[in-house]
PDB file of C-alpha atoms in Angstrom:
ATOM      1  CA  TYR A   6     103.518 125.820  76.899  1.00 98.00           C
ATOM      2  CA  ASN A   7     100.636 126.580  79.229  1.00 98.00           C
ATOM      3  CA  HIS A   8     100.361 129.636  81.500  1.00 98.00           C
ATOM      4  CA  ALA A   9      98.709 130.118  84.894  1.00 98.00           C
ATOM      5  CA  THR A  10      97.907 133.653  86.019  1.00 96.00           C
ATOM      6  CA  ASN A  11      98.388 132.455  89.585  1.00 96.00           C
ATOM      7  CA  SER A  12     100.321 129.191  90.200  1.00 97.00           C
ATOM      8  CA  GLY A  13     100.749 125.749  88.675  1.00 97.00           C
ATOM      9  CA  GLY A  14     101.421 126.404  84.999  1.00 98.00           C
ATOM     10  CA  GLY A  15     101.614 122.774  83.919  1.00 98.00           C
ATOM     11  CA  ILE A  16      99.926 120.810  86.724  1.00 98.00           C
ATOM     12  CA  TYR A  17      98.169 122.148  89.853  1.00 97.00           C
ATOM     13  CA  CYS A  18      97.414 119.741  92.671  1.00 96.00           C
ATOM     14  CA  GLU A  19      96.188 120.936  96.058  1.00 95.00           C
ATOM     15  CA  ASP A  20      94.155 120.020  99.140  1.00 95.00           C
ATOM     16  CA  ARG A  21      95.058 116.366  99.831  1.00 96.00           C
ATOM     17  CA  CYS A  22      95.508 115.622  96.157  1.00 94.00           C
ATOM     18  CA  ASN A  23      97.721 112.566  95.643  1.00 95.00           C
ATOM     19  CA  PRO A  24      98.133 111.909  91.924  1.00 97.00           C
ATOM     20  CA  THR A  25     100.601 109.591  90.235  1.00 98.00           C
ATOM     21  CA  ILE A  26     102.424 111.486  87.490  1.00 98.00           C
ATOM     22  CA  SER A  27     104.772 109.272  85.474  1.00 98.00           C
ATOM     23  CA  ASN A  28     106.464 109.242  82.086  1.00 98.00           C
ATOM     24  CA  CYS A  29     105.330 112.800  81.341  1.00 98.00           C
ATOM     25  CA  MET A  30     106.991 115.730  79.601  1.00 98.00           C
ATOM     26  CA  ILE A  31     106.198 119.018  81.375  1.00 98.00           C
ATOM     27  CA  ILE A  32     107.860 121.624  79.183  1.00 98.00           C
ATOM     28  CA  GLY A  33     107.685 125.360  78.569  1.00 98.00           C
ATOM     29  CA  ASN A  34     104.951 126.180  81.068  1.00 98.00           C
ATOM     30  CA  SER A  35     104.835 129.353  83.169  1.00 98.00           C
ATOM     31  CA  ALA A  36     103.111 130.783  86.222  1.00 98.00           C
ATOM     32  CA  THR A  37     102.900 134.387  87.347  1.00 98.00           C
ATOM     33  CA  ILE A  38     103.557 133.400  90.960  1.00 97.00           C
ATOM     34  CA  ASN A  39     104.806 129.876  91.805  1.00 97.00           C
ATOM     35  CA  GLY A  40     105.154 126.430  90.281  1.00 98.00           C
ATOM     36  CA  GLY A  41     105.789 126.909  86.598  1.00 98.00           C
ATOM     37  CA  GLY A  42     105.868 123.166  85.935  1.00 98.00           C
ATOM     38  CA  ILE A  43     104.069 121.567  88.905  1.00 98.00           C
ATOM     39  CA  MET A  44     102.376 123.046  91.978  1.00 97.00           C
ATOM     40  CA  CYS A  45     101.861 120.604  94.884  1.00 97.00           C
ATOM     41  CA  GLY A  46     100.397 121.936  98.127  1.00 96.00           C
ATOM     42  CA  VAL A  47      98.180 121.598 101.208  1.00 97.00           C
ATOM     43  CA  GLU A  48      98.866 117.994 102.255  1.00 97.00           C
ATOM     44  CA  SER A  49      99.302 116.736  98.703  1.00 96.00           C
ATOM     45  CA  ASN A  50     101.621 113.785  98.282  1.00 97.00           C
ATOM     46  CA  ALA A  51     102.121 113.318  94.565  1.00 97.00           C
ATOM     47  CA  MET A  52     104.190 110.428  93.158  1.00 98.00           C
ATOM     48  CA  ILE A  53     106.224 111.921  90.301  1.00 98.00           C
ATOM     49  CA  SER A  54     108.542 109.605  88.374  1.00 98.00           C
ATOM     50  CA  ASN A  55     110.352 109.306  85.051  1.00 98.00           C
ATOM     51  CA  CYS A  56     109.332 112.802  84.032  1.00 98.00           C
ATOM     52  CA  THR A  57     111.055 115.513  82.052  1.00 98.00           C
ATOM     53  CA  ILE A  58     110.448 118.910  83.689  1.00 98.00           C
ATOM     54  CA  ASN A  59     112.178 121.428  81.445  1.00 98.00           C
ATOM     55  CA  ASP A  60     112.158 125.102  80.474  1.00 98.00           C
ATOM     56  CA  ASN A  61     109.395 126.201  82.844  1.00 98.00           C
ATOM     57  CA  SER A  62     109.347 129.604  84.538  1.00 98.00           C
ATOM     58  CA  ALA A  63     107.783 131.225  87.622  1.00 98.00           C
ATOM     59  CA  ARG A  64     108.592 133.567  90.456  1.00 97.00           C
ATOM     60  CA  LYS A  65     109.501 130.656  92.745  1.00 96.00           C
ATOM     61  CA  GLY A  66     109.697 126.902  92.178  1.00 97.00           C
ATOM     62  CA  SER A  67     109.903 127.014  88.418  1.00 98.00           C
ATOM     63  CA  GLY A  68     110.202 123.258  88.045  1.00 98.00           C
ATOM     64  CA  LEU A  69     108.174 122.312  91.116  1.00 98.00           C
ATOM     65  CA  TYR A  70     106.715 124.304  93.994  1.00 98.00           C
ATOM     66  CA  ILE A  71     105.880 122.247  97.105  1.00 97.00           C
ATOM     67  CA  TYR A  72     104.202 123.823 100.109  1.00 95.00           C
ATOM     68  CA  LEU A  73     102.173 123.383 103.334  1.00 96.00           C
ATOM     69  CA  PHE A  74     102.554 119.861 104.714  1.00 96.00           C
ATOM     70  CA  SER A  75     103.021 118.214 101.326  1.00 96.00           C
ATOM     71  CA  HIS A  76     105.407 115.277 101.005  1.00 96.00           C
ATOM     72  CA  PRO A  77     105.735 114.276  97.364  1.00 97.00           C
ATOM     73  CA  THR A  78     108.100 111.587  96.094  1.00 98.00           C
ATOM     74  CA  ILE A  79     110.097 112.641  93.041  1.00 98.00           C
ATOM     75  CA  SER A  80     112.214 109.996  91.368  1.00 98.00           C
ATOM     76  CA  LYS A  81     114.116 109.493  88.111  1.00 98.00           C
ATOM     77  CA  CYS A  82     113.142 112.920  86.806  1.00 98.00           C
ATOM     78  CA  THR A  83     115.201 115.318  84.703  1.00 98.00           C
ATOM     79  CA  ILE A  84     114.691 118.895  85.912  1.00 98.00           C
ATOM     80  CA  SER A  85     116.598 121.274  83.666  1.00 98.00           C
ATOM     81  CA  GLY A  86     116.492 124.629  81.933  1.00 98.00           C
ATOM     82  CA  ASN A  87     113.922 126.071  84.347  1.00 98.00           C
ATOM     83  CA  SER A  88     114.221 129.738  85.335  1.00 98.00           C
ATOM     84  CA  ALA A  89     113.011 131.449  88.506  1.00 98.00           C
ATOM     85  CA  ILE A  90     112.622 135.190  88.922  1.00 97.00           C
ATOM     86  CA  VAL A  91     113.569 134.788  92.597  1.00 95.00           C
ATOM     87  CA  LEU A  92     114.420 131.321  93.987  1.00 93.00           C
ATOM     88  CA  GLY A  93     114.030 127.615  93.474  1.00 97.00           C
ATOM     89  CA  ALA A  94     114.468 127.219  89.747  1.00 98.00           C
ATOM     90  CA  GLY A  95     114.640 123.448  90.214  1.00 97.00           C
ATOM     91  CA  PHE A  96     112.198 123.182  93.074  1.00 94.00           C
ATOM     92  CA  TYR A  97     111.107 125.179  96.088  1.00 96.00           C
ATOM     93  CA  CYS A  98     109.621 123.592  99.201  1.00 95.00           C
ATOM     94  CA  GLN A  99     108.040 125.692 101.930  1.00 94.00           C
ATOM     95  CA  TYR A 100     106.062 125.301 105.174  1.00 94.00           C
ATOM     96  CA  SER A 101     106.706 121.891 106.750  1.00 94.00           C
ATOM     97  CA  CYS A 102     107.213 119.822 103.615  1.00 95.00           C
ATOM     98  CA  ASN A 103     109.228 116.594 103.539  1.00 95.00           C
ATOM     99  CA  PRO A 104     109.769 115.734  99.877  1.00 95.00           C
ATOM    100  CA  THR A 105     111.889 112.731  98.884  1.00 97.00           C
ATOM    101  CA  ILE A 106     114.014 113.324  95.784  1.00 97.00           C
ATOM    102  CA  SER A 107     115.878 110.301  94.443  1.00 98.00           C
ATOM    103  CA  ASN A 108     117.787 109.497  91.292  1.00 98.00           C
ATOM    104  CA  CYS A 109     117.061 112.835  89.677  1.00 98.00           C
ATOM    105  CA  THR A 110     119.177 115.117  87.489  1.00 98.00           C
ATOM    106  CA  ILE A 111     118.777 118.808  88.394  1.00 98.00           C
ATOM    107  CA  SER A 112     120.976 120.684  85.933  1.00 98.00           C
ATOM    108  CA  GLY A 113     121.135 123.896  83.936  1.00 97.00           C
ATOM    109  CA  ASN A 114     118.471 125.740  85.943  1.00 98.00           C
ATOM    110  CA  SER A 115     118.755 129.447  86.702  1.00 98.00           C
ATOM    111  CA  ASN A 116     117.764 131.660  89.646  1.00 96.00           C
ATOM    112  CA  GLY A 117     117.354 135.369  89.100  1.00 92.00           C
ATOM    113  CA  ASN A 118     118.110 136.289  92.710  1.00 86.00           C
ATOM    114  CA  GLY A 119     120.810 133.875  93.903  1.00 81.00           C
ATOM    115  CA  GLY A 120     119.642 131.455  96.574  1.00 87.00           C
ATOM    116  CA  GLY A 121     119.117 127.763  96.042  1.00 94.00           C
ATOM    117  CA  VAL A 122     118.141 126.055  92.827  1.00 97.00           C
ATOM    118  CA  VAL A 123     116.819 123.572  95.373  1.00 97.00           C
ATOM    119  CA  HIS A 124     115.481 125.916  98.041  1.00 95.00           C
ATOM    120  CA  CYS A 125     114.071 124.721 101.349  1.00 93.00           C
ATOM    121  CA  SER A 126     112.158 127.001 103.717  1.00 93.00           C
ATOM    122  CA  ASN A 127     110.911 125.479 106.975  1.00 93.00           C
ATOM    123  CA  SER A 128     111.057 122.079 105.284  1.00 94.00           C
ATOM    124  CA  TYR A 129     112.913 118.798 105.593  1.00 93.00           C
ATOM    125  CA  PRO A 130     113.824 117.204 102.266  1.00 93.00           C
ATOM    126  CA  THR A 131     115.574 113.879 101.746  1.00 96.00           C
ATOM    127  CA  ILE A 132     117.770 113.887  98.653  1.00 97.00           C
ATOM    128  CA  PHE A 133     119.821 110.926  97.463  1.00 98.00           C
ATOM    129  CA  ASN A 134     121.380 109.502  94.296  1.00 98.00           C
ATOM    130  CA  THR A 135     120.764 112.867  92.634  1.00 98.00           C
ATOM    131  CA  ALA A 136     122.980 115.068  90.462  1.00 98.00           C
ATOM    132  CA  ILE A 137     122.729 118.829  91.114  1.00 98.00           C
ATOM    133  CA  THR A 138     125.044 120.332  88.532  1.00 98.00           C
ATOM    134  CA  PHE A 139     125.753 123.336  86.317  1.00 97.00           C
ATOM    135  CA  ASN A 140     123.042 125.533  87.832  1.00 97.00           C
ATOM    136  CA  THR A 141     122.975 129.314  88.292  1.00 97.00           C
ATOM    137  CA  GLY A 142     122.589 129.813  92.048  1.00 96.00           C
ATOM    138  CA  ASP A 143     123.403 127.694  95.091  1.00 97.00           C
ATOM    139  CA  GLY A 144     122.928 123.980  94.682  1.00 97.00           C
ATOM    140  CA  VAL A 145     120.858 123.412  97.836  1.00 96.00           C
ATOM    141  CA  PHE A 146     119.876 126.220 100.229  1.00 95.00           C
ATOM    142  CA  VAL A 147     118.454 125.294 103.644  1.00 92.00           C
ATOM    143  CA  ASP A 148     117.173 128.239 105.618  1.00 89.00           C
ATOM    144  CA  ALA A 149     116.556 128.589 109.358  1.00 80.00           C
ATOM    145  CA  ASN A 150     114.096 126.101 110.865  1.00 80.00           C
ATOM    146  CA  SER A 151     114.883 123.551 108.161  1.00 83.00           C
ATOM    147  CA  SER A 152     117.089 120.500 107.869  1.00 85.00           C
ATOM    148  CA  SER A 153     118.048 118.102 105.127  1.00 90.00           C
ATOM    149  CA  GLU A 154     119.401 114.637 104.474  1.00 96.00           C
ATOM    150  CA  ILE A 155     121.575 114.641 101.354  1.00 97.00           C
ATOM    151  CA  ARG A 156     123.448 111.436 100.517  1.00 98.00           C
ATOM    152  CA  ASN A 157     125.227 109.863  97.576  1.00 98.00           C
ATOM    153  CA  CYS A 158     124.694 112.894  95.380  1.00 98.00           C
ATOM    154  CA  ASN A 159     126.926 114.759  92.933  1.00 98.00           C
ATOM    155  CA  PHE A 160     127.406 118.526  93.102  1.00 98.00           C
ATOM    156  CA  ILE A 161     129.561 120.405  90.620  1.00 97.00           C
ATOM    157  CA  ASN A 162     129.710 123.775  88.839  1.00 97.00           C
ATOM    158  CA  ASN A 163     126.822 125.507  90.563  1.00 97.00           C
ATOM    159  CA  SER A 164     127.507 129.234  90.352  1.00 96.00           C
ATOM    160  CA  GLY A 165     126.998 129.768  94.091  1.00 95.00           C
ATOM    161  CA  ASN A 166     127.864 127.327  96.838  1.00 96.00           C
ATOM    162  CA  ASP A 167     126.890 123.695  96.415  1.00 97.00           C
ATOM    163  CA  PHE A 168     125.480 123.784  99.965  1.00 96.00           C
ATOM    164  CA  ALA A 169     124.265 127.010 101.583  1.00 95.00           C
ATOM    165  CA  GLY A 170     122.003 128.432 104.257  1.00 94.00           C
ATOM    166  CA  PRO A 171     122.031 129.028 108.009  1.00 91.00           C
ATOM    167  CA  ASP A 172     120.908 125.504 108.893  1.00 86.00           C
ATOM    168  CA  ILE A 173     122.919 123.518 106.353  1.00 91.00           C
ATOM    169  CA  ASP A 174     125.056 120.768 107.829  1.00 93.00           C
ATOM    170  CA  PRO A 175     128.656 122.088 107.720  1.00 94.00           C
ATOM    171  CA  GLU A 176     129.916 118.582 106.908  1.00 96.00           C
ATOM    172  CA  TYR A 177     128.260 118.645 103.491  1.00 97.00           C
ATOM    173  CA  GLY A 178     130.810 119.068 100.733  1.00 97.00           C
ATOM    174  CA  VAL A 179     133.847 118.699 103.023  1.00 97.00           C
ATOM    175  CA  ILE A 180     135.966 116.042 101.351  1.00 97.00           C
ATOM    176  CA  THR A 181     137.189 113.666 104.045  1.00 97.00           C
ATOM    177  CA  THR A 182     136.773 110.114 102.751  1.00 98.00           C
ATOM    178  CA  TRP A 183     136.238 107.915  99.667  1.00 97.00           C
ATOM    179  CA  ASN A 184     133.166 106.207  98.276  1.00 96.00           C
ATOM    180  CA  PHE A 185     132.941 102.594  97.114  1.00 92.00           C
ATOM    181  CA  ASN A 186     134.281 103.593  93.697  1.00 95.00           C
ATOM    182  CA  GLY A 187     137.385 105.150  95.223  1.00 95.00           C
ATOM    183  CA  ASP A 188     136.313 108.744  94.486  1.00 97.00           C
ATOM    184  CA  GLN A 189     136.786 111.398  97.146  1.00 97.00           C
ATOM    185  CA  CYS A 190     133.635 112.444  98.935  1.00 98.00           C
ATOM    186  CA  ASP A 191     132.209 113.912 102.141  1.00 98.00           C
ATOM    187  CA  ILE A 192     131.032 111.780 105.053  1.00 98.00           C
ATOM    188  CA  TYR A 193     127.636 111.427 103.373  1.00 98.00           C
ATOM    189  CA  TYR A 194     129.252 110.047 100.194  1.00 98.00           C
ATOM    190  CA  ASN A 195     128.460 113.153  98.179  1.00 98.00           C
ATOM    191  CA  ILE A 196     130.993 113.625  95.377  1.00 98.00           C
ATOM    192  CA  SER A 197     132.024 116.761  93.513  1.00 98.00           C
ATOM    193  CA  VAL A 198     133.169 115.703  90.038  1.00 97.00           C
ATOM    194  CA  ASP A 199     132.166 116.180  86.419  1.00 97.00           C
ATOM    195  CA  PRO A 200     129.305 113.690  85.841  1.00 98.00           C
ATOM    196  CA  LEU A 201     130.293 113.269  82.181  1.00 97.00           C
ATOM    197  CA  TYR A 202     126.870 113.630  80.567  1.00 98.00           C
ATOM    198  CA  GLU A 203     126.486 112.655  76.909  1.00 97.00           C
ATOM    199  CA  ASP A 204     125.471 116.108  75.636  1.00 97.00           C
ATOM    200  CA  PRO A 205     124.133 118.406  78.376  1.00 95.00           C
ATOM    201  CA  ASN A 206     124.046 121.459  76.125  1.00 93.00           C
ATOM    202  CA  ASN A 207     121.345 119.706  74.106  1.00 94.00           C
ATOM    203  CA  GLY A 208     119.520 118.220  77.085  1.00 94.00           C
ATOM    204  CA  ASP A 209     121.088 114.757  76.954  1.00 97.00           C
ATOM    205  CA  PHE A 210     121.945 113.883  80.550  1.00 98.00           C
ATOM    206  CA  ARG A 211     122.713 110.223  79.991  1.00 97.00           C
ATOM    207  CA  LEU A 212     126.002 109.074  81.484  1.00 97.00           C
ATOM    208  CA  VAL A 213     128.987 108.058  79.370  1.00 96.00           C
ATOM    209  CA  GLY A 214     130.758 104.802  80.158  1.00 94.00           C
ATOM    210  CA  ASN A 215     133.464 106.294  82.399  1.00 95.00           C
ATOM    211  CA  SER A 216     131.191 108.586  84.402  1.00 97.00           C
ATOM    212  CA  PRO A 217     132.034 108.719  88.142  1.00 98.00           C
ATOM    213  CA  CYS A 218     128.268 108.699  88.787  1.00 98.00           C
ATOM    214  CA  ILE A 219     128.075 105.034  87.758  1.00 98.00           C
ATOM    215  CA  ASP A 220     127.615 102.824  90.848  1.00 98.00           C
ATOM    216  CA  ALA A 221     128.052 105.914  93.079  1.00 98.00           C
ATOM    217  CA  GLY A 222     124.518 105.776  94.541  1.00 98.00           C
ATOM    218  CA  ASN A 223     123.568 104.410  97.928  1.00 96.00           C
ATOM    219  CA  PRO A 224     124.410 100.658  97.929  1.00 95.00           C
ATOM    220  CA  ILE A 225     121.245  99.895  99.883  1.00 95.00           C
ATOM    221  CA  SER A 226     119.046 101.584  97.246  1.00 96.00           C
ATOM    222  CA  PRO A 227     117.246  99.322  94.766  1.00 96.00           C
ATOM    223  CA  PHE A 228     119.710  98.174  92.114  1.00 97.00           C
ATOM    224  CA  ASP A 229     119.585  99.537  88.591  1.00 97.00           C
ATOM    225  CA  PRO A 230     117.789  97.343  86.014  1.00 96.00           C
ATOM    226  CA  ASP A 231     121.148  95.856  84.969  1.00 96.00           C
ATOM    227  CA  GLY A 232     121.592  94.483  88.494  1.00 96.00           C
ATOM    228  CA  THR A 233     124.342  96.893  89.559  1.00 97.00           C
ATOM    229  CA  ILE A 234     124.527  99.475  92.355  1.00 97.00           C
ATOM    230  CA  ALA A 235     122.346 102.517  91.691  1.00 98.00           C
ATOM    231  CA  ASP A 236     123.905 105.255  89.596  1.00 98.00           C
ATOM    232  CA  VAL A 237     123.611 108.935  90.484  1.00 98.00           C
ATOM    233  CA  GLY A 238     121.152 110.881  88.321  1.00 98.00           C
ATOM    234  CA  ALA A 239     117.979 110.223  86.368  1.00 98.00           C
ATOM    235  CA  HIS A 240     119.567 107.989  83.728  1.00 97.00           C
ATOM    236  CA  TYR A 241     121.424 104.842  84.702  1.00 96.00           C
ATOM    237  CA  PHE A 242     124.219 103.507  82.511  1.00 97.00           C
ATOM    238  CA  ASP A 243     123.376 100.001  81.282  1.00 96.00           C
ATOM    239  CA  GLN A 244     126.470  97.934  82.006  1.00 94.00           C
ATOM    240  CA  ASP A 245     124.998  95.002  80.054  1.00 89.00           C
ATOM    241  CA  ILE A 246     124.828  97.018  76.867  1.00 71.00           C
ATOM    242  CA  THR A 247     125.881  95.315  73.649  1.00 53.00           C
ATOM    243  CA  MET A 248     128.341  97.306  71.540  1.00 50.00           C
ATOM    244  CA  TYR A 249     128.111  97.134  67.751  1.00 48.00           C
ATOM    245  CA  VAL A 250     131.249  98.286  65.947  1.00 48.00           C
ATOM    246  CA  HIS A 251     131.513  98.982  62.223  1.00 51.00           C
ATOM    247  CA  LEU A 252     134.678  97.361  60.847  1.00 54.00           C
ATOM    248  CA  SER A 253     136.237  98.330  57.554  1.00 53.00           C
ATOM    249  CA  ALA A 254     139.539  98.018  55.763  1.00 53.00           C
ATOM    250  CA  GLY A 255     142.149 100.169  57.493  1.00 55.00           C
ATOM    251  CA  ASN A 256     140.141 100.399  60.731  1.00 55.00           C
ATOM    252  CA  PRO A 257     141.158  97.400  62.848  1.00 55.00           C
ATOM    253  CA  LEU A 258     139.477  96.724  66.167  1.00 53.00           C
ATOM    254  CA  LEU A 259     141.846  96.166  69.071  1.00 52.00           C
ATOM    255  CA  VAL A 260     140.282  93.861  71.658  1.00 50.00           C
ATOM    256  CA  PRO A 261     141.912  93.511  75.104  1.00 48.00           C
ATOM    257  CA  ALA A 262     143.088  90.040  76.026  1.00 47.00           C
ATOM    258  CA  GLY A 263     140.411  88.084  77.827  1.00 48.00           C
ATOM    259  CA  SER A 264     137.519  90.109  76.389  1.00 48.00           C
ATOM    260  CA  ASP A 265     134.309  88.310  75.525  1.00 53.00           C
ATOM    261  CA  PHE A 266     133.966  89.355  71.890  1.00 51.00           C
ATOM    262  CA  THR A 267     131.945  87.713  69.157  1.00 54.00           C
ATOM    263  CA  TYR A 268     132.344  88.684  65.499  1.00 55.00           C
ATOM    264  CA  GLU A 269     129.207  88.482  63.360  1.00 52.00           C
TER     265      GLU A 269
END
């Protein structure tokens, strides 16, 4: 709940500043200009992981604003509920930036002026294993003089187009094949299906057991901690989880034949 009269409401890093920011909650901050949550610019290459970046506001780049030859790595972060007066409610990258965004959930953010919730201006992001869902605005907007690599992601229910901009690859979002789970996808293995979050209205973006995002990440990415193919989004579903069931009279438990079940 901090405020910057210029930019960088929560965290401001600039001029070859390369911090490691992990396991942080960056919530409710604001900036009059850019970067309500995090501002990262002028050859700054922050490592941002396992963070919650929620409910921040700014003119541009409400979650994160990345500019001028900065190449941060953003992984396993939840970026939600951020609002931009203009563009880039999730993040905005500008002026020759090459951010890498992996295994993130970018959901429920809102632009005031259309455009991309992930907005790229003269920049070259790499985005993979990431869910960009239920946002107000285009999912990803790539303007002229920009390009992007977007693979093994999930796009659904963004109020504009999932992929937009004059330099966006026209093959993005065109369903022509199937991924390793048998779900329809484009040639870059991007799917367009309900991710089945636990309770997104209350900020719970964990995946339920039948989510199509499970094992839908890039097979060459590092495996999830349970030893399975990477899931899409910030929260992997633990396929080794132990289930505890309360049994009582009149509530029998039906166990499929062949199941490994132990009663205690």
